[in-house]
Amino acid sequence: MRTSLFLALQSVQHSATSPASPEARAIAHLFWWLLAVGATIWLLVTAIAIWSAFARRGTPGEDGLMHVSAATHSGMERVVIAATAVTAVILMGFLVFDFSVGRALAAFPAQSLTVDVTGHQWWWEVNYEDPNPSLSVKTANEIHVPVGEPVQFKLASHDVIHSFWVPNMNGKRDLIPGYRSSIWFRADTPGVYRGQCAEFCGLQHAHMAFLVVAQTRPEFTKWLLQQRTGGAVPTDSLAVAGQQVFLSGTCALCHTIAGTPAHGTVGPDLTHLASRRELAAGTAPNTRGYLGGWIVNPQSMKPGTLMPANPLQPGQLQALVAYLETLK
Amino acid sequence: MSALPTVVFGSRSLMWWGTLGFMTIEGWSIALLLVTYFYLRQNFVDYPPLRTPLPSLLIPTINLVILLASFIPARMVQRAAVRLDTRAVKLWLLPFSLLSLSALVLRWWELWALNVRWDTNAYGSAAWVLVGFHASLLLLDVGDTIGLTTFFWTRPLPPKALPDASDNSFYWYFTVGIWIPIYLILYVGPRIF
Amino acid sequence: MSAGETPRDRALVPAADAPLPARATLSDDVLAAEHERLNALWSDGSGFWAWLTTVDHKSIAKRYIVTAFLMFLAGGLEAGAMRLQLSHPQAGLLGPDRYNQIFTTHGTTMMFLFAVPMMTAMGLYFVPLLVGARNVAFPRLNAFGYWCYLVGVVFLYVSLPLNMGPDAGWFAYVPLSGPEFSPGHRVDVWAQLVTFTEIAGLVAAVNIIATTFKLRAPGMSLNRLPVFVWTELVVSFMIVFALPAVALGSTFMLGMDRTVSTQFFNPAEGGDALLWQHIFWFFGHPEVYIIFLPGMGMITEIVEAFARRKVFGYTAIVLANITTGFFAFGLWVHHMFATPIPELGQSLFTAASMVIAIPTGVQIFCWIATLWAGRPRFTTALLFVMGFFFTFINGGVTGVMLASVAFDKQVHDTFFVVAHLHYVLLGGAVTPLFGAFYFWFPKVTGRMLSERLGKWHFWLFIIGVNVTFFPMHLLGLNGMPRRVYTYLRETGWGPLNAIASAGAVIIVAAVAVFLVNVFISYRRGEIAGNNPWNSYGLEWVTASPPPNYTFMYPVVVRSRHPLWETSVELPVLTGLSTERREVLVTTTMDARPDHRHNAPTASIWPLALAICMAVLWIGSIFSPYMVLWGLLISAPVLIMWSRQSMNIKSTELVQPPAGPIVEMVQA
């Protein structure tokens, strides 16, 4: 089921030309105009250049060189000046258009929601802060937003420069250590949208994607409430055994599962791992097979990732995966 | 055309243009380093930062005086060269070498007079690289001057040696001149701003 | 009048319309004897030692051009490896570590080791020829520059197979390239090689400026300067102001952060990650115009020659080049639109980035006008100019699109930018460069390149470039970021990537055809003669290839197109010594003869100093104390270099008897 969801992403073109927010729509609108005028200029000037090369208007003079009459020469001057003036006017137009779009995008509306995003090599830490600390939500690599409401993202980096980019929603914003930056957008169509890190950040820059899930307000609230709960307590014996594997092994050194002694912060929060659609920042769908493979040998799927290999007995692995699958 | 001279001074000579080119490159580099120094300042409330002492003024000011004083023999060398007076050039090159060498030696203490290490904070790094980069210019120019002095005293010289002496003074004016804003910004500035 | 000038000096060069004093035409016997004497005088010898010590700008520039072209091929191989890896999803040919080294090396090679050195090398060969000089102003410095460049080349290409190739991108953003996230020496290799190539570039720039200002043929006032020389002059000034930024940033700031723990880029100690970007792009943006402006100059030369008429709007073109050179320094923040720099500041750079299109547009309109008013002869060189229009204008248009902050924030750091940059660099620099090769190969080697193979080369190249890079616009819009070693099939980027990779094969074929053309024509091409194209510049006065001394006598220039003015006889000045190497130095503005300068002979010291610099800069990666050792071994080399220049035999301040001032020579 997860795999098909993964494939379903293909149906949503994660493209700047498939806007799902007013912001992306404004940029796409600007783009289409730039493209139309630009392509026309490109083809027109090239065509004129080629045509001119065949026009052969000069006549040979005594010196063997080509000349045109003084009148023609003045005519040429006027044409060149006019062409330059037209170029300048078109550029002015673009400038004004760009400024107006830019101003509109820069104005942060009163937002209903603020999400803190921290970039790590090579995953996204996502925090829904709340004035009441016990209500804040920590997750990773998957961001849920309510449709129709502006959401602000406060961006920071834990290590190197990353860049937060969801083409369907808005332009990108860099996450720079030592700087705070922010970006906002308002999804206007429900759906699952893909984002990817857009600043070279090392070995696994290619596998640092994330998902933005835009849901109706009631669905979003339901998701948020679920995320606020502690980690599910396993009842099934296999899952209980799996929890033991998790807690007694090295997992807890890096990962947190709320409600258990595991409080590591080096890697993503796993409290609601099973509610996420993808693994390892968009590297693979979140299915049993991929999850098991990732735990045992992350380097095979994402060479250079900071998560070490975990050689487990098959029985242990089965139990662990069963436990993790309960963490909805 | 064989009536044309073979020895010229100032902007008529190729060497002058080469010297000017390198002065521009190095002067611009120092401008960029000064911009860096001010850019980093916005990351600090105080500059030098709190708990970093102000640079001391004693040795830098002594060195500044030595550098300014060295203008005199440098200028004398240049004027003697232009009037083709080899003997005067030889004589004035001696105090020129002495003063410029002293300035280079004192430069070592000027670095430590910054009262901060290069690895303590970004301010220390910027200050050290500024003074250090200028030190490399000093080193080259002092080497050039001493070399020139040695040539003038130890061998019969071709006519081109005189424009070389003139250009060497030209370069020295730049080396000293570009130090003045650095001195003011790094050593005096923190006491005013 | 300036110091030392006599009224007689002023009288030496006639204005364009003044009648020439009647003089005798020099006989063939006299010319042959002069040739023998001068050729021997200006020869730097033969054999391996001569190769190491030559100060002849033609030899040095030729090896620069060959080395830079080898770098183009190396960068192309790296690109080929990348395209192979990206041709389908999760191809598995290259792991992330290898891929990161390869894309970094590709960018570094193309930008630092191919593009700028090639453009300065074309200047080092052709500027003296175009202005009528026998050599550049500082021949031994020229040699030193080449050796420094070669050190950079060798350093990079020894490090890559040793798994020490830089892997943080050609732009090496901190903190990724800093000590914490790039341990080891890979980025140090990058930092130091950048410094070597910057030294070479700066040295070439100073040489070109001094040559252009002081060594022009008598009568070649600035308004008679060929456009290619103008572009090299503008670019040399740009180099003087742009390259120090990256040399300082890479060695003194990043290098020192990595080796001696300075804190320039460490936010914890007040350092700043954006400082690096400002310094790098302050260099980086002018860098691309440094690469592209000489291409514009080459186009003017080719268009003039093959349209068979004077270029339309010479003054406008010259001013456009100068303006572009200035504006190029005001654009750099457009590489940083996604960073938290204040919006208002960013808008200024949008405006500047759009305005710079205007002078470029002026040049394009003038060339079109020239073609229209001429009767173009479609040689391969001119074909490449037509190819330039198609390819470069596309890149220029996407550049204007990228100048818009709002749109840029969508496609910044995606394959859209990869498409743009390759269109402008391949279209605006490499295409004109190929055209210039077809135009000037006869002068350098004495033989013509095959026009038939040239046309194959042209079509394969234009088609290949467009098939490779056009799909990348779409990939960027569809979400594909840059610098990724692979991608998932689910993203849907596979088909367009496959097309792009197929295009790369076509480019390889094009370059292969060119190489075959060069190898065949070098040995068996049609003999060129002095002026195969019947063009107008001073470079066509000399034999092909030029003799050691290039110009037997300084040519008296009376217009901007000396060889179109007279095809039979050229006025020259006689009187330069045949006993020692002499060049004529003229005044800066009007090029009136000023004095005779004794040019240097061959020397080993430039190579020796470059080796000492190598020890110093490369050694400093491993230990800061190597700086001291490097200085210690450099000192005696510098002393020997100075000694050699002081050991000039001639001691004359005495003027030999005045001979005839103006002679006429068969053109």
PDB file of N, CA and C in Angstrom, chain A residues 6 10 13-16 30-31 38 42 45 52-53 56-58 65-66 76 91 98 159 161 165 167 170-174 177 179 196 198-199 203-205 207 282, chain C residues 96 174 181 272 277 308-309 338-339 354 368 372-376 390 393-394 397 404-407 409-410 412-414 477-479 482-483 485 488 490 493 564:
ATOM      1  N   PHE A   6       3.691   5.745  -2.888  1.00  0.00           N
ATOM      2  CA  PHE A   6       4.965   6.261  -3.371  1.00  0.00           C
ATOM      3  C   PHE A   6       4.880   6.530  -4.864  1.00  0.00           C
ATOM      4  N   GLN A  10       3.934  10.202  -8.455  1.00  0.00           N
ATOM      5  CA  GLN A  10       4.172  10.530  -9.852  1.00  0.00           C
ATOM      6  C   GLN A  10       2.989  11.252 -10.459  1.00  0.00           C
ATOM      7  N   GLN A  13       2.553  16.201 -10.374  1.00  0.00           N
ATOM      8  CA  GLN A  13       3.792  16.728 -10.916  1.00  0.00           C
ATOM      9  C   GLN A  13       4.400  17.688  -9.913  1.00  0.00           C
ATOM     10  N   HIS A  14       5.542  17.288  -9.298  1.00  0.00           N
ATOM     11  CA  HIS A  14       6.133  18.239  -8.357  1.00  0.00           C
ATOM     12  C   HIS A  14       6.936  19.227  -9.168  1.00  0.00           C
ATOM     13  N   SER A  15       6.216  20.127  -9.730  1.00  0.00           N
ATOM     14  CA  SER A  15       6.823  21.048 -10.687  1.00  0.00           C
ATOM     15  C   SER A  15       6.416  22.459 -10.355  1.00  0.00           C
ATOM     16  N   ALA A  16       7.291  23.387 -10.645  1.00  0.00           N
ATOM     17  CA  ALA A  16       6.966  24.791 -10.444  1.00  0.00           C
ATOM     18  C   ALA A  16       5.845  25.226 -11.374  1.00  0.00           C
ATOM     19  N   LEU A  30       4.199  34.584 -13.562  1.00  0.00           N
ATOM     20  CA  LEU A  30       5.372  35.371 -13.982  1.00  0.00           C
ATOM     21  C   LEU A  30       6.204  34.575 -14.974  1.00  0.00           C
ATOM     22  N   PHE A  31       6.412  33.290 -14.646  1.00  0.00           N
ATOM     23  CA  PHE A  31       7.228  32.440 -15.504  1.00  0.00           C
ATOM     24  C   PHE A  31       6.650  32.355 -16.910  1.00  0.00           C
ATOM     25  N   GLY A  38      10.377  35.844 -23.711  1.00  0.00           N
ATOM     26  CA  GLY A  38      11.767  35.408 -23.906  1.00  0.00           C
ATOM     27  C   GLY A  38      11.926  34.507 -25.116  1.00  0.00           C
ATOM     28  N   TRP A  42      14.135  35.175 -28.443  1.00  0.00           N
ATOM     29  CA  TRP A  42      15.190  34.241 -28.846  1.00  0.00           C
ATOM     30  C   TRP A  42      15.024  33.839 -30.298  1.00  0.00           C
ATOM     31  N   VAL A  45      15.199  37.056 -32.854  1.00  0.00           N
ATOM     32  CA  VAL A  45      16.526  37.623 -33.104  1.00  0.00           C
ATOM     33  C   VAL A  45      17.390  36.636 -33.886  1.00  0.00           C
ATOM     34  N   SER A  52      19.611  38.156 -42.054  1.00  0.00           N
ATOM     35  CA  SER A  52      20.543  39.234 -42.386  1.00  0.00           C
ATOM     36  C   SER A  52      21.777  38.714 -43.090  1.00  0.00           C
ATOM     37  N   ALA A  53      22.202  37.517 -42.668  1.00  0.00           N
ATOM     38  CA  ALA A  53      23.415  36.978 -43.274  1.00  0.00           C
ATOM     39  C   ALA A  53      23.188  36.649 -44.740  1.00  0.00           C
ATOM     40  N   ARG A  56      22.594  40.302 -47.982  1.00  0.00           N
ATOM     41  CA  ARG A  56      23.580  40.773 -48.948  1.00  0.00           C
ATOM     42  C   ARG A  56      23.251  42.144 -49.521  1.00  0.00           C
ATOM     43  N   ARG A  57      23.087  43.093 -48.602  1.00  0.00           N
ATOM     44  CA  ARG A  57      22.711  44.432 -49.049  1.00  0.00           C
ATOM     45  C   ARG A  57      23.896  45.295 -49.438  1.00  0.00           C
ATOM     46  N   GLY A  58      25.103  44.897 -48.981  1.00  0.00           N
ATOM     47  CA  GLY A  58      26.240  45.763 -49.275  1.00  0.00           C
ATOM     48  C   GLY A  58      26.647  45.631 -50.730  1.00  0.00           C
ATOM     49  N   LEU A  65      35.704  46.235 -50.464  1.00  0.00           N
ATOM     50  CA  LEU A  65      34.864  46.027 -49.289  1.00  0.00           C
ATOM     51  C   LEU A  65      33.416  46.380 -49.617  1.00  0.00           C
ATOM     52  N   MET A  66      32.515  45.892 -48.743  1.00  0.00           N
ATOM     53  CA  MET A  66      31.086  46.155 -48.962  1.00  0.00           C
ATOM     54  C   MET A  66      30.681  47.474 -48.330  1.00  0.00           C
ATOM     55  N   MET A  76      20.071  52.201 -40.719  1.00  0.00           N
ATOM     56  CA  MET A  76      20.545  51.122 -39.848  1.00  0.00           C
ATOM     57  C   MET A  76      20.735  51.625 -38.426  1.00  0.00           C
ATOM     58  N   LEU A  91      12.826  44.934 -20.689  1.00  0.00           N
ATOM     59  CA  LEU A  91      13.482  44.640 -19.413  1.00  0.00           C
ATOM     60  C   LEU A  91      12.834  45.413 -18.269  1.00  0.00           C
ATOM     61  N   ASP A  98       8.430  41.644 -11.843  1.00  0.00           N
ATOM     62  CA  ASP A  98       9.121  40.869 -10.824  1.00  0.00           C
ATOM     63  C   ASP A  98       8.976  41.524  -9.453  1.00  0.00           C
ATOM     64  N   ASP A 159      23.899  21.760  10.717  1.00  0.00           N
ATOM     65  CA  ASP A 159      25.290  21.512  10.316  1.00  0.00           C
ATOM     66  C   ASP A 159      25.708  22.388   9.133  1.00  0.00           C
ATOM     67  N   ILE A 161      24.848  24.129   5.017  1.00  0.00           N
ATOM     68  CA  ILE A 161      23.755  24.828   4.349  1.00  0.00           C
ATOM     69  C   ILE A 161      22.863  23.811   3.626  1.00  0.00           C
ATOM     70  N   TRP A 165      12.726  23.333  -0.293  1.00  0.00           N
ATOM     71  CA  TRP A 165      12.064  23.660  -1.554  1.00  0.00           C
ATOM     72  C   TRP A 165      10.938  22.707  -1.862  1.00  0.00           C
ATOM     73  N   PRO A 167       8.392  22.703  -4.866  1.00  0.00           N
ATOM     74  CA  PRO A 167       8.062  23.455  -6.097  1.00  0.00           C
ATOM     75  C   PRO A 167       6.584  23.780  -6.244  1.00  0.00           C
ATOM     76  N   ASN A 170       6.039  27.010  -3.317  1.00  0.00           N
ATOM     77  CA  ASN A 170       6.696  28.311  -3.306  1.00  0.00           C
ATOM     78  C   ASN A 170       8.135  28.135  -3.747  1.00  0.00           C
ATOM     79  N   GLY A 171       8.858  29.239  -3.846  1.00  0.00           N
ATOM     80  CA  GLY A 171      10.283  29.159  -4.133  1.00  0.00           C
ATOM     81  C   GLY A 171      11.019  28.559  -2.953  1.00  0.00           C
ATOM     82  N   LYS A 172      12.350  28.568  -3.017  1.00  0.00           N
ATOM     83  CA  LYS A 172      13.098  27.909  -1.965  1.00  0.00           C
ATOM     84  C   LYS A 172      13.741  28.922  -1.024  1.00  0.00           C
ATOM     85  N   ARG A 173      14.167  28.402   0.103  1.00  0.00           N
ATOM     86  CA  ARG A 173      14.825  29.240   1.093  1.00  0.00           C
ATOM     87  C   ARG A 173      15.972  28.436   1.677  1.00  0.00           C
ATOM     88  N   ASP A 174      17.154  29.060   1.810  1.00  0.00           N
ATOM     89  CA  ASP A 174      18.315  28.344   2.335  1.00  0.00           C
ATOM     90  C   ASP A 174      18.293  28.272   3.854  1.00  0.00           C
ATOM     91  N   PRO A 177      23.643  27.885   8.734  1.00  0.00           N
ATOM     92  CA  PRO A 177      24.045  27.899  10.148  1.00  0.00           C
ATOM     93  C   PRO A 177      24.433  29.305  10.553  1.00  0.00           C
ATOM     94  N   TYR A 179      22.236  31.653  10.872  1.00  0.00           N
ATOM     95  CA  TYR A 179      21.185  32.553  10.412  1.00  0.00           C
ATOM     96  C   TYR A 179      19.828  31.917  10.645  1.00  0.00           C
ATOM     97  N   GLN A 196      12.513  18.783  -1.908  1.00  0.00           N
ATOM     98  CA  GLN A 196      13.856  18.194  -1.861  1.00  0.00           C
ATOM     99  C   GLN A 196      14.858  19.274  -1.485  1.00  0.00           C
ATOM    100  N   ALA A 198      17.761  21.615  -1.789  1.00  0.00           N
ATOM    101  CA  ALA A 198      18.259  22.207  -3.027  1.00  0.00           C
ATOM    102  C   ALA A 198      19.545  22.985  -2.807  1.00  0.00           C
ATOM    103  N   GLU A 199      20.362  22.577  -1.850  1.00  0.00           N
ATOM    104  CA  GLU A 199      21.697  23.157  -1.743  1.00  0.00           C
ATOM    105  C   GLU A 199      22.643  22.022  -1.417  1.00  0.00           C
ATOM    106  N   LEU A 203      27.457  14.086   0.973  1.00  0.00           N
ATOM    107  CA  LEU A 203      27.325  12.800   0.302  1.00  0.00           C
ATOM    108  C   LEU A 203      25.909  12.427  -0.104  1.00  0.00           C
ATOM    109  N   GLN A 204      24.935  12.700   0.756  1.00  0.00           N
ATOM    110  CA  GLN A 204      23.587  12.231   0.428  1.00  0.00           C
ATOM    111  C   GLN A 204      22.616  13.373   0.171  1.00  0.00           C
ATOM    112  N   HIS A 205      23.152  14.445  -0.393  1.00  0.00           N
ATOM    113  CA  HIS A 205      22.294  15.557  -0.804  1.00  0.00           C
ATOM    114  C   HIS A 205      21.199  15.046  -1.740  1.00  0.00           C
ATOM    115  N   HIS A 207      19.569  12.369  -1.629  1.00  0.00           N
ATOM    116  CA  HIS A 207      18.497  11.647  -0.940  1.00  0.00           C
ATOM    117  C   HIS A 207      18.057  12.394   0.302  1.00  0.00           C
ATOM    118  N   GLY A 282      12.787  10.311   2.087  1.00  0.00           N
ATOM    119  CA  GLY A 282      12.357  10.109   0.708  1.00  0.00           C
ATOM    120  C   GLY A 282      13.195   9.128  -0.076  1.00  0.00           C
TER     121      GLY A 282
ATOM    122  N   PRO C  96      28.216   8.169  -4.408  1.00  0.00           N
ATOM    123  CA  PRO C  96      28.156   9.600  -4.106  1.00  0.00           C
ATOM    124  C   PRO C  96      29.526  10.226  -3.913  1.00  0.00           C
ATOM    125  N   VAL C 174      30.999  27.141   2.478  1.00  0.00           N
ATOM    126  CA  VAL C 174      31.169  26.774   3.872  1.00  0.00           C
ATOM    127  C   VAL C 174      29.775  26.660   4.460  1.00  0.00           C
ATOM    128  N   PHE C 181      33.328  19.670   8.319  1.00  0.00           N
ATOM    129  CA  PHE C 181      32.548  18.784   7.460  1.00  0.00           C
ATOM    130  C   PHE C 181      33.320  18.274   6.264  1.00  0.00           C
ATOM    131  N   ASP C 272      31.103  33.887   9.651  1.00  0.00           N
ATOM    132  CA  ASP C 272      29.870  34.067   8.898  1.00  0.00           C
ATOM    133  C   ASP C 272      29.889  33.216   7.632  1.00  0.00           C
ATOM    134  N   GLN C 277      30.128  33.325   0.644  1.00  0.00           N
ATOM    135  CA  GLN C 277      29.368  33.459  -0.599  1.00  0.00           C
ATOM    136  C   GLN C 277      29.589  34.829  -1.223  1.00  0.00           C
ATOM    137  N   ARG C 308      33.063  41.127 -45.043  1.00  0.00           N
ATOM    138  CA  ARG C 308      33.821  41.931 -45.998  1.00  0.00           C
ATOM    139  C   ARG C 308      33.522  43.407 -45.851  1.00  0.00           C
ATOM    140  N   ARG C 309      33.367  43.880 -44.604  1.00  0.00           N
ATOM    141  CA  ARG C 309      33.171  45.305 -44.404  1.00  0.00           C
ATOM    142  C   ARG C 309      33.524  45.643 -42.973  1.00  0.00           C
ATOM    143  N   ALA C 338      18.348  32.990  -2.629  1.00  0.00           N
ATOM    144  CA  ALA C 338      17.621  32.125  -1.705  1.00  0.00           C
ATOM    145  C   ALA C 338      18.093  32.301  -0.263  1.00  0.00           C
ATOM    146  N   THR C 339      19.098  33.156  -0.070  1.00  0.00           N
ATOM    147  CA  THR C 339      19.624  33.349   1.291  1.00  0.00           C
ATOM    148  C   THR C 339      18.849  34.475   1.971  1.00  0.00           C
ATOM    149  N   MET C 354      19.407  42.645 -15.016  1.00  0.00           N
ATOM    150  CA  MET C 354      18.654  42.819 -16.252  1.00  0.00           C
ATOM    151  C   MET C 354      19.303  43.878 -17.128  1.00  0.00           C
ATOM    152  N   ILE C 368      24.490  42.002 -36.328  1.00  0.00           N
ATOM    153  CA  ILE C 368      23.456  41.686 -37.318  1.00  0.00           C
ATOM    154  C   ILE C 368      23.463  42.746 -38.410  1.00  0.00           C
ATOM    155  N   TRP C 372      24.100  42.220 -42.394  1.00  0.00           N
ATOM    156  CA  TRP C 372      23.087  42.671 -43.352  1.00  0.00           C
ATOM    157  C   TRP C 372      23.704  43.555 -44.419  1.00  0.00           C
ATOM    158  N   ALA C 373      24.592  44.438 -43.958  1.00  0.00           N
ATOM    159  CA  ALA C 373      25.186  45.404 -44.894  1.00  0.00           C
ATOM    160  C   ALA C 373      26.421  44.870 -45.591  1.00  0.00           C
ATOM    161  N   GLY C 374      26.720  43.613 -45.381  1.00  0.00           N
ATOM    162  CA  GLY C 374      27.901  43.042 -46.027  1.00  0.00           C
ATOM    163  C   GLY C 374      27.497  41.955 -47.000  1.00  0.00           C
ATOM    164  N   ARG C 375      28.485  41.197 -47.452  1.00  0.00           N
ATOM    165  CA  ARG C 375      28.172  40.030 -48.280  1.00  0.00           C
ATOM    166  C   ARG C 375      28.916  38.854 -47.666  1.00  0.00           C
ATOM    167  N   PRO C 376      28.305  38.228 -46.649  1.00  0.00           N
ATOM    168  CA  PRO C 376      29.041  37.246 -45.857  1.00  0.00           C
ATOM    169  C   PRO C 376      29.488  36.041 -46.661  1.00  0.00           C
ATOM    170  N   PHE C 390      22.167  31.574 -32.039  1.00  0.00           N
ATOM    171  CA  PHE C 390      21.101  30.676 -31.596  1.00  0.00           C
ATOM    172  C   PHE C 390      21.302  30.250 -30.147  1.00  0.00           C
ATOM    173  N   ILE C 393      21.803  33.469 -27.301  1.00  0.00           N
ATOM    174  CA  ILE C 393      20.622  34.290 -27.018  1.00  0.00           C
ATOM    175  C   ILE C 393      19.659  33.515 -26.122  1.00  0.00           C
ATOM    176  N   ASN C 394      19.570  32.203 -26.349  1.00  0.00           N
ATOM    177  CA  ASN C 394      18.774  31.373 -25.448  1.00  0.00           C
ATOM    178  C   ASN C 394      19.266  31.543 -24.015  1.00  0.00           C
ATOM    179  N   VAL C 397      18.403  34.898 -22.579  1.00  0.00           N
ATOM    180  CA  VAL C 397      16.999  35.017 -22.181  1.00  0.00           C
ATOM    181  C   VAL C 397      16.752  34.324 -20.851  1.00  0.00           C
ATOM    182  N   SER C 404      15.046  37.565 -12.183  1.00  0.00           N
ATOM    183  CA  SER C 404      13.851  37.858 -11.398  1.00  0.00           C
ATOM    184  C   SER C 404      13.876  37.039 -10.116  1.00  0.00           C
ATOM    185  N   VAL C 405      13.865  37.721  -8.956  1.00  0.00           N
ATOM    186  CA  VAL C 405      14.022  37.027  -7.675  1.00  0.00           C
ATOM    187  C   VAL C 405      12.947  35.967  -7.480  1.00  0.00           C
ATOM    188  N   ALA C 406      11.717  36.319  -7.753  1.00  0.00           N
ATOM    189  CA  ALA C 406      10.617  35.397  -7.484  1.00  0.00           C
ATOM    190  C   ALA C 406      10.779  34.114  -8.290  1.00  0.00           C
ATOM    191  N   PHE C 407      11.065  34.253  -9.571  1.00  0.00           N
ATOM    192  CA  PHE C 407      11.233  33.062 -10.396  1.00  0.00           C
ATOM    193  C   PHE C 407      12.502  32.317 -10.017  1.00  0.00           C
ATOM    194  N   LYS C 409      13.833  31.962  -7.229  1.00  0.00           N
ATOM    195  CA  LYS C 409      13.689  31.170  -6.017  1.00  0.00           C
ATOM    196  C   LYS C 409      13.068  29.802  -6.303  1.00  0.00           C
ATOM    197  N   GLN C 410      12.393  29.676  -7.428  1.00  0.00           N
ATOM    198  CA  GLN C 410      11.906  28.347  -7.794  1.00  0.00           C
ATOM    199  C   GLN C 410      13.015  27.521  -8.431  1.00  0.00           C
ATOM    200  N   HIS C 412      16.463  28.285  -8.731  1.00  0.00           N
ATOM    201  CA  HIS C 412      17.832  28.376  -8.226  1.00  0.00           C
ATOM    202  C   HIS C 412      18.315  26.997  -7.794  1.00  0.00           C
ATOM    203  N   ASP C 413      19.579  26.701  -8.116  1.00  0.00           N
ATOM    204  CA  ASP C 413      20.152  25.422  -7.694  1.00  0.00           C
ATOM    205  C   ASP C 413      19.439  24.207  -8.268  1.00  0.00           C
ATOM    206  N   THR C 414      18.812  24.383  -9.433  1.00  0.00           N
ATOM    207  CA  THR C 414      18.226  23.244 -10.137  1.00  0.00           C
ATOM    208  C   THR C 414      18.880  23.122 -11.505  1.00  0.00           C
ATOM    209  N   LEU C 477      12.575  22.889 -13.775  1.00  0.00           N
ATOM    210  CA  LEU C 477      11.216  23.311 -13.433  1.00  0.00           C
ATOM    211  C   LEU C 477      10.459  22.185 -12.745  1.00  0.00           C
ATOM    212  N   ASN C 478      10.785  20.933 -13.104  1.00  0.00           N
ATOM    213  CA  ASN C 478      10.101  19.799 -12.522  1.00  0.00           C
ATOM    214  C   ASN C 478      10.720  19.314 -11.232  1.00  0.00           C
ATOM    215  N   GLY C 479      11.585  20.102 -10.646  1.00  0.00           N
ATOM    216  CA  GLY C 479      12.015  19.795  -9.296  1.00  0.00           C
ATOM    217  C   GLY C 479      13.377  19.158  -9.150  1.00  0.00           C
ATOM    218  N   ARG C 482      20.428  20.494  -8.469  1.00  0.00           N
ATOM    219  CA  ARG C 482      21.766  20.261  -8.987  1.00  0.00           C
ATOM    220  C   ARG C 482      22.573  19.395  -8.039  1.00  0.00           C
ATOM    221  N   ARG C 483      23.665  18.864  -8.576  1.00  0.00           N
ATOM    222  CA  ARG C 483      24.674  18.213  -7.731  1.00  0.00           C
ATOM    223  C   ARG C 483      24.124  16.994  -7.014  1.00  0.00           C
ATOM    224  N   TYR C 485      23.786  12.864  -7.208  1.00  0.00           N
ATOM    225  CA  TYR C 485      24.464  11.785  -7.918  1.00  0.00           C
ATOM    226  C   TYR C 485      23.495  10.798  -8.517  1.00  0.00           C
ATOM    227  N   LEU C 488      15.377   9.061  -7.928  1.00  0.00           N
ATOM    228  CA  LEU C 488      14.456   7.918  -7.944  1.00  0.00           C
ATOM    229  C   LEU C 488      13.613   7.935  -9.213  1.00  0.00           C
ATOM    230  N   GLU C 490      10.591   7.334  -9.411  1.00  0.00           N
ATOM    231  CA  GLU C 490       9.282   7.931  -9.120  1.00  0.00           C
ATOM    232  C   GLU C 490       9.247   9.428  -9.409  1.00  0.00           C
ATOM    233  N   TRP C 493      12.054  11.910 -13.662  1.00  0.00           N
ATOM    234  CA  TRP C 493      13.094  12.673 -14.359  1.00  0.00           C
ATOM    235  C   TRP C 493      13.884  11.822 -15.357  1.00  0.00           C
ATOM    236  N   TRP C 564      43.411  46.789 -45.136  1.00  0.00           N
ATOM    237  CA  TRP C 564      42.391  47.119 -46.119  1.00  0.00           C
ATOM    238  C   TRP C 564      42.653  48.477 -46.746  1.00  0.00           C
TER     239      TRP C 564
END
